[in-house]
Tab-separated table of C-alpha atoms and ligand atoms in Angstrom:
chain	number	residue	atom	x	y	z
M	264	UNK	CA	109.564	104.507	87.405
M	265	UNK	CA	111.579	102.647	84.820
M	266	UNK	CA	115.014	103.282	83.434
M	267	UNK	CA	117.042	104.220	86.514
M	268	UNK	CA	119.521	101.433	85.851
M	269	UNK	CA	119.973	102.268	82.174
M	270	UNK	CA	120.279	105.982	82.949
M	271	UNK	CA	123.148	105.172	85.312
M	272	UNK	CA	124.776	102.672	82.967
M	273	UNK	CA	124.872	105.251	80.154
M	274	UNK	CA	126.905	107.494	82.460
M	275	UNK	CA	129.170	104.787	83.845
M	276	UNK	CA	127.545	105.135	87.269
M	277	UNK	CA	126.222	102.547	89.710
M	278	UNK	CA	122.541	101.552	89.446
M	279	UNK	CA	121.998	103.113	92.842
M	280	UNK	CA	123.046	106.516	91.475
M	281	UNK	CA	120.246	106.072	88.947
M	282	UNK	CA	117.762	105.386	91.734
M	283	UNK	CA	119.063	108.460	93.593
M	284	UNK	CA	118.348	110.649	90.574
M	285	UNK	CA	115.011	108.843	90.296
M	286	UNK	CA	114.166	110.077	93.783
M	287	UNK	CA	114.771	113.641	92.522
M	288	UNK	CA	112.271	112.954	89.738
M	289	UNK	CA	109.769	111.902	92.393
M	290	UNK	CA	110.110	115.367	93.957
M	291	UNK	CA	109.818	117.081	90.562
M	292	UNK	CA	106.719	115.118	89.627
M	293	UNK	CA	105.159	115.849	93.015
M	294	UNK	CA	105.628	119.582	92.343
M	295	UNK	CA	104.047	119.197	88.901
M	296	UNK	CA	101.170	117.155	90.268
M	297	UNK	CA	100.289	119.932	92.726
M	298	UNK	CA	100.625	122.591	90.059
M	299	UNK	CA	98.319	120.656	87.751
M	300	UNK	CA	95.824	119.872	90.502
M	301	UNK	CA	96.122	116.120	90.041
M	302	UNK	CA	94.810	114.709	93.284
M	303	UNK	CA	96.201	111.166	93.217
M	304	UNK	CA	99.630	109.940	92.188
M	305	UNK	CA	100.614	106.296	92.500
M	306	UNK	CA	104.280	105.435	92.083
M	307	UNK	CA	105.411	101.880	91.449
M	308	UNK	CA	108.507	102.062	93.625
M	309	UNK	CA	109.125	98.362	94.363
M	310	UNK	CA	107.397	95.275	93.000
M	311	UNK	CA	106.986	91.853	94.591
M	312	UNK	CA	109.391	90.689	91.860
M	313	UNK	CA	112.050	93.286	92.796
M	314	UNK	CA	113.067	91.283	95.905
M	315	UNK	CA	115.164	89.019	93.649
M	316	UNK	CA	117.506	91.902	92.743
M	317	UNK	CA	121.008	91.820	94.273
M	318	UNK	CA	120.959	92.364	98.054
M	319	UNK	CA	122.965	95.605	97.736
M	320	UNK	CA	120.423	97.111	95.365
M	321	UNK	CA	117.422	96.092	97.490
M	322	UNK	CA	119.098	97.530	100.610
M	323	UNK	CA	120.071	100.653	98.688
M	324	UNK	CA	116.481	101.186	97.518
M	325	UNK	CA	115.063	100.705	101.024
M	326	UNK	CA	117.673	103.121	102.316
M	327	UNK	CA	116.737	105.688	99.663
M	328	UNK	CA	113.121	105.425	100.694
M	329	UNK	CA	114.085	105.983	104.293
M	330	UNK	CA	116.243	109.016	103.395
M	331	UNK	CA	113.447	110.400	101.239
M	332	UNK	CA	111.018	110.322	104.174
M	333	UNK	CA	113.589	111.886	106.530
M	334	UNK	CA	114.439	114.679	104.121
M	335	UNK	CA	111.104	115.390	102.508
M	336	UNK	CA	108.463	114.139	104.941
M	337	UNK	CA	107.975	117.649	106.344
M	338	UNK	CA	107.667	119.054	102.824
M	339	UNK	CA	104.912	116.540	102.048
M	340	UNK	CA	102.998	117.608	105.150
M	341	UNK	CA	103.452	121.318	104.368
M	342	UNK	CA	102.153	120.728	100.866
M	343	UNK	CA	99.116	118.858	102.158
M	344	UNK	CA	100.111	115.575	100.584
M	345	UNK	CA	98.797	112.439	102.220
M	346	UNK	CA	101.037	109.398	102.069
M	347	UNK	CA	99.549	105.958	101.575
M	348	UNK	CA	101.170	102.629	100.840
M	349	UNK	CA	99.894	99.634	98.926
M	350	UNK	CA	101.609	96.254	98.945
M	351	UNK	CA	103.155	93.804	101.393
M	352	UNK	CA	103.935	96.323	104.120
M	353	UNK	CA	105.131	93.606	106.529
M	354	UNK	CA	107.912	92.519	104.168
M	355	UNK	CA	109.578	95.945	104.295
M	356	UNK	CA	112.456	96.500	106.750
M	357	UNK	CA	111.167	97.452	110.224
M	358	UNK	CA	112.835	100.890	110.173
M	359	UNK	CA	111.184	101.717	106.834
M	360	UNK	CA	107.818	100.448	108.102
M	361	UNK	CA	108.106	102.699	111.139
M	362	UNK	CA	108.970	105.822	109.142
M	363	UNK	CA	106.225	105.169	106.612
M	364	UNK	CA	103.668	104.495	109.359
M	365	UNK	CA	104.558	107.743	111.146
M	366	UNK	CA	104.220	109.833	108.013
M	367	UNK	CA	101.008	108.072	107.009
M	368	UNK	CA	99.537	108.854	110.393
M	369	UNK	CA	100.680	112.492	110.397
M	370	UNK	CA	99.352	113.082	106.898
M	371	UNK	CA	96.053	111.223	107.311
M	372	UNK	CA	94.041	114.401	107.818
M	373	UNK	CA	94.098	117.871	106.359
M	374	UNK	CA	95.352	116.824	102.932
M	375	UNK	CA	94.591	117.856	99.374
M	376	UNK	CA	96.739	115.410	97.442
M	377	UNK	CA	97.478	111.731	97.875
M	378	UNK	CA	100.781	110.095	97.108
M	379	UNK	CA	100.487	106.329	96.990
M	380	UNK	CA	103.660	104.282	97.061
M	381	UNK	CA	103.309	100.777	95.660
M	382	UNK	CA	105.881	98.882	97.725
M	383	UNK	CA	106.414	95.152	97.489
M	384	UNK	CA	103.328	95.393	95.330
M	385	UNK	CA	101.992	92.956	92.775
M	386	UNK	CA	98.593	93.299	91.161
M	387	UNK	CA	97.845	89.588	90.816
M	388	UNK	CA	98.609	89.177	94.508
M	389	UNK	CA	96.286	92.089	95.301
M	390	UNK	CA	93.474	90.475	93.299
M	391	UNK	CA	94.163	87.076	94.925
M	392	UNK	CA	94.067	88.752	98.361
M	393	UNK	CA	90.712	90.313	97.450
M	394	UNK	CA	89.419	86.883	96.367
M	395	UNK	CA	90.603	85.410	99.677
M	396	UNK	CA	88.860	88.137	101.700
M	397	UNK	CA	85.626	87.600	99.751
M	398	UNK	CA	85.888	83.801	100.130
M	399	UNK	CA	86.328	84.176	103.894
M	400	UNK	CA	83.222	86.333	104.125
M	401	UNK	CA	81.151	83.886	102.110
M	402	UNK	CA	82.441	80.959	104.212
M	403	UNK	CA	81.374	82.804	107.371
M	404	UNK	CA	77.974	83.430	105.823
M	405	UNK	CA	78.489	87.205	105.796
M	406	UNK	CA	78.252	87.425	102.037
M	407	UNK	CA	76.018	85.611	99.545
M	408	UNK	CA	78.232	84.414	96.623
M	409	UNK	CA	75.407	85.218	94.213
M	410	UNK	CA	75.671	88.897	95.127
M	411	UNK	CA	79.370	89.202	94.270
M	412	UNK	CA	79.806	91.856	91.579
M	413	UNK	CA	82.679	93.868	90.089
M	414	UNK	CA	82.044	96.387	92.832
M	415	UNK	CA	82.483	93.702	95.501
M	416	UNK	CA	85.899	92.815	94.095
M	417	UNK	CA	86.892	96.504	93.800
M	418	UNK	CA	85.843	97.041	97.415
M	419	UNK	CA	88.237	94.321	98.582
M	420	UNK	CA	91.341	95.661	96.844
M	421	UNK	CA	94.064	97.304	98.998
M	422	UNK	CA	92.833	100.927	98.722
M	423	UNK	CA	89.155	100.670	97.772
M	424	UNK	CA	88.426	104.361	98.354
M	425	UNK	CA	91.023	105.539	95.838
M	426	UNK	CA	89.546	106.265	92.381
M	427	UNK	CA	90.838	104.278	89.397
M	428	UNK	CA	93.752	105.992	87.647
M	429	UNK	CA	92.874	107.933	84.503
M	430	UNK	CA	96.386	107.984	83.127
M	431	UNK	CA	99.267	105.549	83.371
M	432	UNK	CA	102.696	106.866	82.467
M	433	UNK	CA	105.405	104.369	81.656
M	434	UNK	CA	108.961	105.589	81.246
M	435	UNK	CA	111.945	104.146	79.356
M	436	UNK	CA	109.817	102.898	76.461
M	437	UNK	CA	108.650	99.664	78.104
M	438	UNK	CA	105.414	98.384	76.600
M	439	UNK	CA	104.249	96.209	79.473
M	440	UNK	CA	101.962	96.542	82.481
M	441	UNK	CA	104.395	94.607	84.696
M	442	UNK	CA	101.758	93.438	87.166
M	443	UNK	CA	100.742	97.005	88.070
M	444	UNK	CA	97.133	97.874	89.011
M	445	UNK	CA	95.725	95.405	86.474
M	446	UNK	CA	92.174	95.776	87.771
M	447	UNK	CA	92.274	99.532	88.344
M	448	UNK	CA	93.811	100.374	84.943
M	449	UNK	CA	90.923	98.885	82.948
M	450	UNK	CA	89.913	102.242	81.457
M	451	UNK	CA	93.128	104.203	81.944
M	452	UNK	CA	94.854	105.970	79.096
M	453	UNK	CA	98.375	104.677	78.560
M	454	UNK	CA	101.248	107.038	77.868
M	455	UNK	CA	104.649	105.600	77.054
M	456	UNK	CA	107.749	107.740	76.754
M	457	UNK	CA	111.321	106.747	75.924
M	458	UNK	CA	112.609	109.124	78.612
M	459	UNK	CA	114.324	107.298	81.499
M	460	UNK	CA	112.733	107.992	84.886
M	461	UNK	CA	115.696	110.064	86.248
M	462	UNK	CA	115.163	112.473	83.328
M	463	UNK	CA	111.384	112.572	83.753
M	464	UNK	CA	110.737	115.951	85.362
M	465	UNK	CA	108.044	118.675	85.346
M	466	UNK	CA	108.269	119.305	81.583
M	467	UNK	CA	107.808	115.621	80.760
M	468	UNK	CA	104.900	115.316	83.178
M	469	UNK	CA	103.061	118.275	81.636
M	470	UNK	CA	103.708	116.835	78.187
M	471	UNK	CA	102.040	113.589	79.263
M	472	UNK	CA	99.068	115.536	80.655
M	473	UNK	CA	98.738	117.445	77.423
M	474	UNK	CA	98.615	114.252	75.361
M	475	UNK	CA	96.103	112.820	77.829
M	476	UNK	CA	93.941	115.942	77.442
M	477	UNK	CA	93.728	115.407	73.690
M	478	UNK	CA	92.528	111.819	73.957
M	479	UNK	CA	88.822	111.122	73.499
M	480	UNK	CA	87.777	108.763	76.294
M	481	UNK	CA	84.769	106.608	75.454
M	482	UNK	CA	84.537	103.880	78.112
M	483	UNK	CA	83.092	101.602	75.411
M	484	UNK	CA	80.545	104.218	74.340
M	485	UNK	CA	80.706	106.766	71.526
M	486	UNK	CA	83.088	109.705	71.077
M	487	UNK	CA	81.991	112.655	73.190
M	488	UNK	CA	84.753	115.108	72.316
R	531	FPP	C1	112.931	100.669	88.050
R	531	FPP	O1	114.071	101.001	87.259
R	531	FPP	C2	112.967	101.395	89.320
R	531	FPP	C3	112.894	100.831	90.565
R	531	FPP	C4	112.775	99.380	90.779
R	531	FPP	C5	112.996	101.654	91.779
R	531	FPP	C6	112.317	102.973	91.776
R	531	FPP	C7	112.738	103.668	92.993
R	531	FPP	C8	113.102	104.972	93.101
R	531	FPP	C9	112.993	105.970	92.018
R	531	FPP	C10	113.706	105.365	94.413
R	531	FPP	C11	113.037	106.356	95.223
R	531	FPP	C12	111.606	106.138	95.446
R	531	FPP	C13	110.903	106.942	96.244
R	531	FPP	C14	109.449	106.798	96.302
R	531	FPP	C15	111.554	107.994	97.026
R	531	FPP	P1	115.122	99.871	86.916
R	531	FPP	O2	116.063	99.736	88.043
R	531	FPP	O3	114.379	98.632	86.555
R	531	FPP	O4	115.864	100.474	85.677
R	531	FPP	P2	116.311	99.659	84.392
R	531	FPP	O5	115.057	99.102	83.798
R	531	FPP	O6	116.937	100.704	83.519
R	531	FPP	O7	117.291	98.622	84.853
């Protein structure tokens, strides 16, 4: 969700104001996702690298997350959206952990859509954690190293039951993956827009879906459409 800071700077506002507007885009995109019938949405809300930002900004972001759950948690439940989190959950402030855990529990059943928040998330760390879990199993004799396949690795990632994303949208024109879902994005279509995240609303989301729909996906094979 890139470009909150630049959006704010252009208007002479604080970076936090940009994040606040970014939270409104989260709501807009959630509406669009339901309308389009997209069943999984993963938002990169806070990376492992983001902890080095000024204390005020980190606190402000955690606070925004907390406010978002307070204000819109009920709406998520009513709209049958399940909340899941991927990342270093234990590093988040206790109050945020508690609110997230409550909403995750309440939304764990009877859902149609899944909203995944990547929080204190880093893809290399996720892959290293998977390697560690596999190594432990082999050391205990529960797993034969010779049987380790791509599927074994995928099954040890944070949310193994979630399908790989088909489309990755990157806002604010950045042309990097920034340590996001490196394993899971192997076959994803990439869509980059210059629009800053606070301006990325329903219209922009549907535009991205339309472009995605026109792409011929081959998975290394031949063109099928
Ligand atoms: C990146 O833009 C954005 C973030 C690090 C935070 C994203 C968080 C939100 C939109 C807040 C609400 C989230 C939820 C899930 C309610 P940037 O700050 O790097 O912008 P810049 O590249 O223009 O400086």
